Amino acid sequence: MSVKQILLQQIDNFIKELCTIFPNNNEIQLFGEKYDFVRSANSSLVVDYFVQFVYPHKQQIMSQNEDFFLNGGGQEELTDTSGLKLRDNIKTLWVSEMSNENKAIIWKYFKVFIALSEKYIIETLKNEK
């Protein structure tokens, strides 16, 4: 299995977990449906998004700086209204509903995303040579 496939699987797991933890949150459920559509149409777009917009926040993620979720989270470059702004949904939950245990789970996922993004970048650079 390639690093890209592993990263996509982890993103899938993360979204499924959010949908399980917050089954009555329509925004999370809608995000899951839209994500599935984008992933099936162009999975590279998902990985490229993580590398371009989430990976640059590595320091915030690795140090568990809540500003990542509260003030950007890799979405600041998105200008469309596709509804794929998961960070906005997480921000609302983070502030009002999320337990410390669930916050810890989310941090673990994002740390895995960072590690896999790094491996993906290295793998991509090697294949370009």
CSV table of N, CA and C in Angstrom, one decimal:
chain,number,residue,atom,x,y,z
A,1,MET,N,0.8,-1.2,0.0
A,1,MET,CA,0.0,0.0,0.0
A,1,MET,C,0.9,1.2,0.0
A,2,SER,N,0.6,2.2,-0.9
A,2,SER,CA,1.4,3.4,-0.9
A,2,SER,C,1.1,4.4,0.2
A,3,VAL,N,2.0,5.3,0.4
A,3,VAL,CA,1.8,6.3,1.5
A,3,VAL,C,0.5,7.1,1.2
A,4,LYS,N,0.3,7.4,-0.1
A,4,LYS,CA,-0.9,8.1,-0.5
A,4,LYS,C,-2.2,7.3,0.0
A,5,GLN,N,-2.2,6.0,-0.3
A,5,GLN,CA,-3.3,5.2,0.1
A,5,GLN,C,-3.5,5.2,1.6
A,6,ILE,N,-2.4,5.1,2.3
A,6,ILE,CA,-2.5,5.1,3.8
A,6,ILE,C,-3.0,6.4,4.3
A,7,LEU,N,-2.5,7.5,3.8
A,7,LEU,CA,-3.0,8.8,4.2
A,7,LEU,C,-4.5,8.9,3.9
A,8,LEU,N,-5.0,8.5,2.7
A,8,LEU,CA,-6.4,8.6,2.4
A,8,LEU,C,-7.2,7.7,3.4
A,9,GLN,N,-6.7,6.5,3.7
A,9,GLN,CA,-7.4,5.6,4.6
A,9,GLN,C,-7.5,6.3,6.0
A,10,GLN,N,-6.4,6.9,6.5
A,10,GLN,CA,-6.5,7.6,7.8
A,10,GLN,C,-7.5,8.8,7.8
A,11,ILE,N,-7.5,9.5,6.7
A,11,ILE,CA,-8.5,10.6,6.5
A,11,ILE,C,-9.9,10.0,6.6
A,12,ASP,N,-10.1,8.9,5.9
A,12,ASP,CA,-11.4,8.2,5.9
A,12,ASP,C,-11.8,7.8,7.3
A,13,ASN,N,-10.8,7.2,8.0
A,13,ASN,CA,-11.1,6.8,9.4
A,13,ASN,C,-11.4,8.0,10.3
A,14,PHE,N,-10.7,9.1,10.1
A,14,PHE,CA,-11.0,10.3,10.9
A,14,PHE,C,-12.4,10.8,10.7
A,15,ILE,N,-12.8,10.9,9.5
A,15,ILE,CA,-14.1,11.4,9.2
A,15,ILE,C,-15.2,10.4,9.7
A,16,LYS,N,-15.0,9.1,9.6
A,16,LYS,CA,-15.9,8.1,10.1
A,16,LYS,C,-16.0,8.3,11.6
A,17,GLU,N,-14.9,8.5,12.3
A,17,GLU,CA,-14.9,8.6,13.7
A,17,GLU,C,-15.6,9.9,14.1
A,18,LEU,N,-15.4,11.0,13.4
A,18,LEU,CA,-16.2,12.2,13.7
A,18,LEU,C,-17.7,12.0,13.6
A,19,CYS,N,-18.0,11.3,12.5
A,19,CYS,CA,-19.5,11.0,12.3
A,19,CYS,C,-20.0,10.1,13.4
A,20,THR,N,-19.2,9.2,13.9
A,20,THR,CA,-19.7,8.4,15.0
A,20,THR,C,-19.8,9.2,16.3
A,21,ILE,N,-18.8,10.0,16.6
A,21,ILE,CA,-18.8,10.8,17.8
A,21,ILE,C,-19.9,11.8,17.8
A,22,PHE,N,-20.2,12.4,16.7
A,22,PHE,CA,-21.2,13.5,16.6
A,22,PHE,C,-22.2,13.1,15.6
A,23,PRO,N,-23.0,12.0,15.8
A,23,PRO,CA,-24.0,11.5,14.9
A,23,PRO,C,-25.1,12.5,14.5
A,24,ASN,N,-25.4,13.4,15.4
A,24,ASN,CA,-26.5,14.4,15.2
A,24,ASN,C,-26.0,15.7,14.6
A,25,ASN,N,-24.7,15.8,14.3
A,25,ASN,CA,-24.2,17.0,13.7
A,25,ASN,C,-24.3,16.9,12.2
A,26,ASN,N,-25.3,17.6,11.6
A,26,ASN,CA,-25.5,17.5,10.2
A,26,ASN,C,-24.4,18.1,9.4
A,27,GLU,N,-23.6,19.1,9.9
A,27,GLU,CA,-22.5,19.6,9.1
A,27,GLU,C,-21.4,18.6,8.9
A,28,ILE,N,-21.1,17.8,10.0
A,28,ILE,CA,-20.1,16.8,9.9
A,28,ILE,C,-20.6,15.7,8.9
A,29,GLN,N,-21.8,15.3,9.0
A,29,GLN,CA,-22.4,14.3,8.1
A,29,GLN,C,-22.3,14.7,6.7
A,30,LEU,N,-22.7,16.0,6.4
A,30,LEU,CA,-22.6,16.5,5.1
A,30,LEU,C,-21.2,16.6,4.6
A,31,PHE,N,-20.3,17.0,5.5
A,31,PHE,CA,-18.9,17.0,5.1
A,31,PHE,C,-18.4,15.6,4.6
A,32,GLY,N,-18.8,14.6,5.4
A,32,GLY,CA,-18.4,13.2,5.1
A,32,GLY,C,-18.9,12.8,3.7
A,33,GLU,N,-20.1,13.2,3.4
A,33,GLU,CA,-20.7,12.9,2.0
A,33,GLU,C,-19.9,13.6,0.9
A,34,LYS,N,-19.7,14.9,1.1
A,34,LYS,CA,-18.9,15.7,0.1
A,34,LYS,C,-17.5,15.2,0.0
A,35,TYR,N,-16.9,14.8,1.1
A,35,TYR,CA,-15.5,14.3,1.0
A,35,TYR,C,-15.5,13.0,0.2
A,36,ASP,N,-16.4,12.1,0.5
A,36,ASP,CA,-16.5,10.8,-0.3
A,36,ASP,C,-16.6,11.1,-1.8
A,37,PHE,N,-17.4,12.1,-2.2
A,37,PHE,CA,-17.6,12.4,-3.6
A,37,PHE,C,-16.2,12.9,-4.2
A,38,VAL,N,-15.6,13.9,-3.5
A,38,VAL,CA,-14.3,14.4,-3.9
A,38,VAL,C,-13.3,13.3,-4.0
A,39,ARG,N,-13.2,12.5,-3.0
A,39,ARG,CA,-12.2,11.4,-2.9
A,39,ARG,C,-12.4,10.4,-4.1
A,40,SER,N,-13.6,10.1,-4.4
A,40,SER,CA,-13.9,9.1,-5.5
A,40,SER,C,-13.6,9.8,-6.8
A,41,ALA,N,-13.8,11.1,-7.0
A,41,ALA,CA,-13.6,11.8,-8.2
A,41,ALA,C,-12.1,12.0,-8.5
A,42,ASN,N,-11.4,12.4,-7.4
A,42,ASN,CA,-9.9,12.7,-7.6
A,42,ASN,C,-9.2,12.6,-6.2
A,43,SER,N,-8.8,11.5,-5.9
A,43,SER,CA,-8.2,11.3,-4.5
A,43,SER,C,-6.9,12.1,-4.4
A,44,SER,N,-6.2,12.3,-5.5
A,44,SER,CA,-5.0,13.1,-5.5
A,44,SER,C,-5.2,14.5,-5.0
A,45,LEU,N,-6.4,15.0,-5.3
A,45,LEU,CA,-6.8,16.4,-4.9
A,45,LEU,C,-6.8,16.5,-3.3
A,46,VAL,N,-7.3,15.4,-2.7
A,46,VAL,CA,-7.3,15.4,-1.2
A,46,VAL,C,-5.9,15.4,-0.6
A,47,VAL,N,-5.1,14.5,-1.1
A,47,VAL,CA,-3.7,14.4,-0.6
A,47,VAL,C,-2.9,15.7,-0.9
A,48,ASP,N,-3.1,16.3,-2.1
A,48,ASP,CA,-2.4,17.5,-2.5
A,48,ASP,C,-2.9,18.7,-1.5
A,49,TYR,N,-4.2,18.7,-1.2
A,49,TYR,CA,-4.7,19.7,-0.3
A,49,TYR,C,-4.0,19.6,1.1
A,50,PHE,N,-3.9,18.4,1.6
A,50,PHE,CA,-3.2,18.2,2.9
A,50,PHE,C,-1.7,18.7,2.8
A,51,VAL,N,-1.1,18.3,1.8
A,51,VAL,CA,0.3,18.7,1.7
A,51,VAL,C,0.5,20.2,1.5
A,52,GLN,N,-0.4,20.8,0.7
A,52,GLN,CA,-0.3,22.3,0.5
A,52,GLN,C,-0.8,23.1,1.6
A,53,PHE,N,-1.9,22.7,2.3
A,53,PHE,CA,-2.5,23.7,3.2
A,53,PHE,C,-2.5,23.2,4.7
A,54,VAL,N,-2.4,21.9,5.0
A,54,VAL,CA,-2.3,21.5,6.3
A,54,VAL,C,-0.9,21.3,6.8
A,55,TYR,N,-0.1,20.7,6.0
A,55,TYR,CA,1.3,20.4,6.3
A,55,TYR,C,2.1,21.7,6.8
A,56,PRO,N,1.9,22.8,6.1
A,56,PRO,CA,2.6,24.0,6.6
A,56,PRO,C,2.3,24.4,8.1
A,57,HIS,N,1.3,23.8,8.6
A,57,HIS,CA,0.9,24.1,10.1
A,57,HIS,C,1.5,23.0,11.0
A,58,LYS,N,2.5,22.4,10.5
A,58,LYS,CA,3.2,21.3,11.2
A,58,LYS,C,3.5,21.6,12.7
A,59,GLN,N,4.1,22.8,12.9
A,59,GLN,CA,4.5,23.2,14.2
A,59,GLN,C,3.3,23.3,15.2
A,60,GLN,N,2.3,24.0,14.7
A,60,GLN,CA,1.1,24.1,15.5
A,60,GLN,C,0.5,22.8,15.8
A,61,ILE,N,0.4,21.9,14.9
A,61,ILE,CA,-0.2,20.6,15.1
A,61,ILE,C,0.7,19.7,16.1
A,62,MET,N,2.0,19.7,15.8
A,62,MET,CA,2.8,18.9,16.7
A,62,MET,C,2.9,19.4,18.1
A,63,SER,N,2.7,20.7,18.3
A,63,SER,CA,2.7,21.3,19.7
A,63,SER,C,1.3,21.4,20.2
A,64,GLN,N,0.3,20.9,19.5
A,64,GLN,CA,-1.1,20.9,19.9
A,64,GLN,C,-1.6,22.3,20.2
A,65,ASN,N,-1.2,23.2,19.3
A,65,ASN,CA,-1.6,24.6,19.5
A,65,ASN,C,-3.0,24.8,19.0
A,66,GLU,N,-4.0,25.0,19.9
A,66,GLU,CA,-5.4,25.1,19.5
A,66,GLU,C,-5.7,26.2,18.4
A,67,ASP,N,-4.8,27.1,18.3
A,67,ASP,CA,-5.0,28.1,17.2
A,67,ASP,C,-5.1,27.5,15.8
A,68,PHE,N,-4.6,26.3,15.7
A,68,PHE,CA,-4.7,25.6,14.4
A,68,PHE,C,-6.2,25.4,14.1
A,69,PHE,N,-7.0,25.0,15.0
A,69,PHE,CA,-8.4,24.8,14.8
A,69,PHE,C,-9.2,26.1,14.9
A,70,LEU,N,-8.8,26.9,15.8
A,70,LEU,CA,-9.5,28.1,16.1
A,70,LEU,C,-9.3,29.3,15.1
A,71,ASN,N,-8.2,29.3,14.4
A,71,ASN,CA,-7.8,30.4,13.6
A,71,ASN,C,-7.3,30.1,12.2
A,72,GLY,N,-7.7,29.0,11.6
A,72,GLY,CA,-7.3,28.7,10.3
A,72,GLY,C,-7.3,27.3,9.9
A,73,GLY,N,-6.4,26.5,10.4
A,73,GLY,CA,-6.4,25.1,10.2
A,73,GLY,C,-6.2,24.6,8.8
A,74,GLY,N,-5.5,25.4,8.0
A,74,GLY,CA,-5.3,25.0,6.6
A,74,GLY,C,-6.5,25.3,5.7
A,75,GLN,N,-7.5,26.0,6.1
A,75,GLN,CA,-8.6,26.3,5.3
A,75,GLN,C,-8.6,27.8,4.8
A,76,GLU,N,-7.6,28.6,5.3
A,76,GLU,CA,-7.6,30.0,4.9
A,76,GLU,C,-7.5,30.2,3.4
A,77,GLU,N,-7.0,29.3,2.7
A,77,GLU,CA,-6.8,29.4,1.2
A,77,GLU,C,-8.0,29.1,0.4
A,78,LEU,N,-9.0,28.4,1.1
A,78,LEU,CA,-10.2,28.1,0.4
A,78,LEU,C,-11.1,29.2,0.3
A,79,THR,N,-11.6,29.5,-0.9
A,79,THR,CA,-12.5,30.6,-1.1
A,79,THR,C,-13.9,30.2,-1.7
A,80,ASP,N,-14.1,28.9,-1.9
A,80,ASP,CA,-15.3,28.5,-2.4
A,80,ASP,C,-16.3,28.3,-1.3
A,81,THR,N,-17.5,27.9,-1.7
A,81,THR,CA,-18.6,27.6,-0.7
A,81,THR,C,-19.0,26.2,-0.8
A,82,SER,N,-18.0,25.3,-1.0
A,82,SER,CA,-18.3,23.9,-1.2
A,82,SER,C,-18.8,23.1,0.0
A,83,GLY,N,-18.7,23.7,1.2
A,83,GLY,CA,-19.1,23.1,2.4
A,83,GLY,C,-18.0,22.1,2.9
A,84,LEU,N,-16.8,22.1,2.3
A,84,LEU,CA,-15.8,21.2,2.8
A,84,LEU,C,-14.9,21.9,3.8
A,85,LYS,N,-15.4,22.8,4.5
A,85,LYS,CA,-14.6,23.5,5.5
A,85,LYS,C,-14.7,22.8,6.9
A,86,LEU,N,-14.1,21.7,7.0
A,86,LEU,CA,-14.2,20.9,8.2
A,86,LEU,C,-13.7,21.6,9.4
A,87,ARG,N,-12.7,22.4,9.3
A,87,ARG,CA,-12.1,23.1,10.4
A,87,ARG,C,-13.2,24.0,11.1
A,88,ASP,N,-14.0,24.7,10.3
A,88,ASP,CA,-15.0,25.5,10.9
A,88,ASP,C,-16.0,24.7,11.8
A,89,ASN,N,-16.3,23.5,11.3
A,89,ASN,CA,-17.1,22.6,12.1
A,89,ASN,C,-16.4,22.1,13.3
A,90,ILE,N,-15.1,21.8,13.2
A,90,ILE,CA,-14.4,21.3,14.4
A,90,ILE,C,-14.2,22.5,15.4
A,91,LYS,N,-14.0,23.7,14.9
A,91,LYS,CA,-13.9,24.9,15.7
A,91,LYS,C,-15.1,25.0,16.6
A,92,THR,N,-16.3,24.9,16.1
A,92,THR,CA,-17.5,25.1,16.8
A,92,THR,C,-17.6,24.0,17.9
A,93,LEU,N,-17.3,22.7,17.5
A,93,LEU,CA,-17.4,21.6,18.4
A,93,LEU,C,-16.3,21.7,19.5
A,94,TRP,N,-15.1,22.2,19.1
A,94,TRP,CA,-13.9,22.3,20.0
A,94,TRP,C,-14.2,23.2,21.1
A,95,VAL,N,-14.9,24.3,20.8
A,95,VAL,CA,-15.2,25.4,21.8
A,95,VAL,C,-16.4,25.0,22.6
A,96,SER,N,-17.4,24.3,22.1
A,96,SER,CA,-18.6,24.1,22.8
A,96,SER,C,-18.9,22.7,23.3
A,97,GLU,N,-18.5,21.7,22.6
A,97,GLU,CA,-19.0,20.4,22.9
A,97,GLU,C,-18.0,19.3,23.1
A,98,MET,N,-16.8,19.5,22.6
A,98,MET,CA,-15.8,18.4,22.5
A,98,MET,C,-15.1,18.2,23.9
A,99,SER,N,-15.1,16.9,24.2
A,99,SER,CA,-14.4,16.5,25.5
A,99,SER,C,-12.9,16.5,25.2
A,100,ASN,N,-12.1,16.6,26.3
A,100,ASN,CA,-10.7,16.5,26.2
A,100,ASN,C,-10.2,15.2,25.6
A,101,GLU,N,-10.9,14.1,25.8
A,101,GLU,CA,-10.6,12.8,25.2
A,101,GLU,C,-10.7,12.9,23.7
A,102,ASN,N,-11.8,13.5,23.2
A,102,ASN,CA,-12.0,13.7,21.8
A,102,ASN,C,-11.0,14.6,21.2
A,103,LYS,N,-10.6,15.7,21.9
A,103,LYS,CA,-9.6,16.6,21.4
A,103,LYS,C,-8.3,15.8,21.2
A,104,ALA,N,-8.0,15.0,22.2
A,104,ALA,CA,-6.7,14.2,22.1
A,104,ALA,C,-6.7,13.3,20.9
A,105,ILE,N,-7.9,12.7,20.6
A,105,ILE,CA,-8.0,11.8,19.4
A,105,ILE,C,-7.8,12.6,18.1
A,106,ILE,N,-8.3,13.8,18.1
A,106,ILE,CA,-8.2,14.6,16.9
A,106,ILE,C,-6.7,15.0,16.7
A,107,TRP,N,-6.0,15.4,17.8
A,107,TRP,CA,-4.6,15.7,17.7
A,107,TRP,C,-3.8,14.5,17.2
A,108,LYS,N,-4.1,13.3,17.6
A,108,LYS,CA,-3.4,12.2,17.2
A,108,LYS,C,-3.6,12.0,15.7
A,109,TYR,N,-4.8,12.1,15.2
A,109,TYR,CA,-5.1,12.0,13.8
A,109,TYR,C,-4.2,13.0,13.0
A,110,PHE,N,-4.3,14.3,13.4
A,110,PHE,CA,-3.5,15.3,12.7
A,110,PHE,C,-2.0,15.1,12.7
A,111,LYS,N,-1.5,14.5,13.8
A,111,LYS,CA,-0.1,14.2,13.9
A,111,LYS,C,0.2,13.1,12.9
A,112,VAL,N,-0.7,12.1,12.8
A,112,VAL,CA,-0.5,11.1,11.8
A,112,VAL,C,-0.5,11.7,10.4
A,113,PHE,N,-1.5,12.6,10.1
A,113,PHE,CA,-1.6,13.3,8.8
A,113,PHE,C,-0.3,14.0,8.5
A,114,ILE,N,0.3,14.6,9.5
A,114,ILE,CA,1.6,15.3,9.2
A,114,ILE,C,2.7,14.3,8.9
A,115,ALA,N,2.8,13.2,9.7
A,115,ALA,CA,3.9,12.2,9.4
A,115,ALA,C,3.7,11.6,8.0
A,116,LEU,N,2.5,11.3,7.7
A,116,LEU,CA,2.2,10.7,6.3
A,116,LEU,C,2.4,11.7,5.2
A,117,SER,N,2.1,12.9,5.5
A,117,SER,CA,2.3,14.0,4.4
A,117,SER,C,3.8,14.1,4.2
A,118,GLU,N,4.6,14.1,5.2
A,118,GLU,CA,6.1,14.1,5.1
A,118,GLU,C,6.6,13.0,4.2
A,119,LYS,N,6.1,11.8,4.6
A,119,LYS,CA,6.5,10.6,3.8
A,119,LYS,C,6.1,10.7,2.3
A,120,TYR,N,4.9,11.2,2.1
A,120,TYR,CA,4.4,11.4,0.8
A,120,TYR,C,5.2,12.4,0.0
A,121,ILE,N,5.6,13.5,0.6
A,121,ILE,CA,6.5,14.5,0.0
A,121,ILE,C,7.8,13.8,-0.4
A,122,ILE,N,8.4,13.1,0.5
A,122,ILE,CA,9.7,12.4,0.2
A,122,ILE,C,9.5,11.4,-0.9
A,123,GLU,N,8.5,10.6,-0.8
A,123,GLU,CA,8.2,9.6,-1.8
A,123,GLU,C,8.0,10.2,-3.2
A,124,THR,N,7.3,11.3,-3.3
A,124,THR,CA,7.0,12.0,-4.5
A,124,THR,C,8.3,12.6,-5.1
A,125,LEU,N,9.2,13.2,-4.2
A,125,LEU,CA,10.4,13.8,-4.7
A,125,LEU,C,11.3,12.7,-5.2
A,126,LYS,N,11.4,11.5,-4.6
A,126,LYS,CA,12.2,10.4,-5.1
A,126,LYS,C,11.7,9.9,-6.4
A,127,ASN,N,10.4,9.9,-6.6
A,127,ASN,CA,9.9,9.4,-7.9
A,127,ASN,C,10.1,10.4,-9.0
A,128,GLU,N,10.3,11.7,-8.7
A,128,GLU,CA,10.5,12.7,-9.7
A,128,GLU,C,12.0,12.6,-10.2
A,129,LYS,N,12.9,12.0,-9.5
A,129,LYS,CA,14.3,11.9,-9.9
A,129,LYS,C,14.5,10.9,-11.0
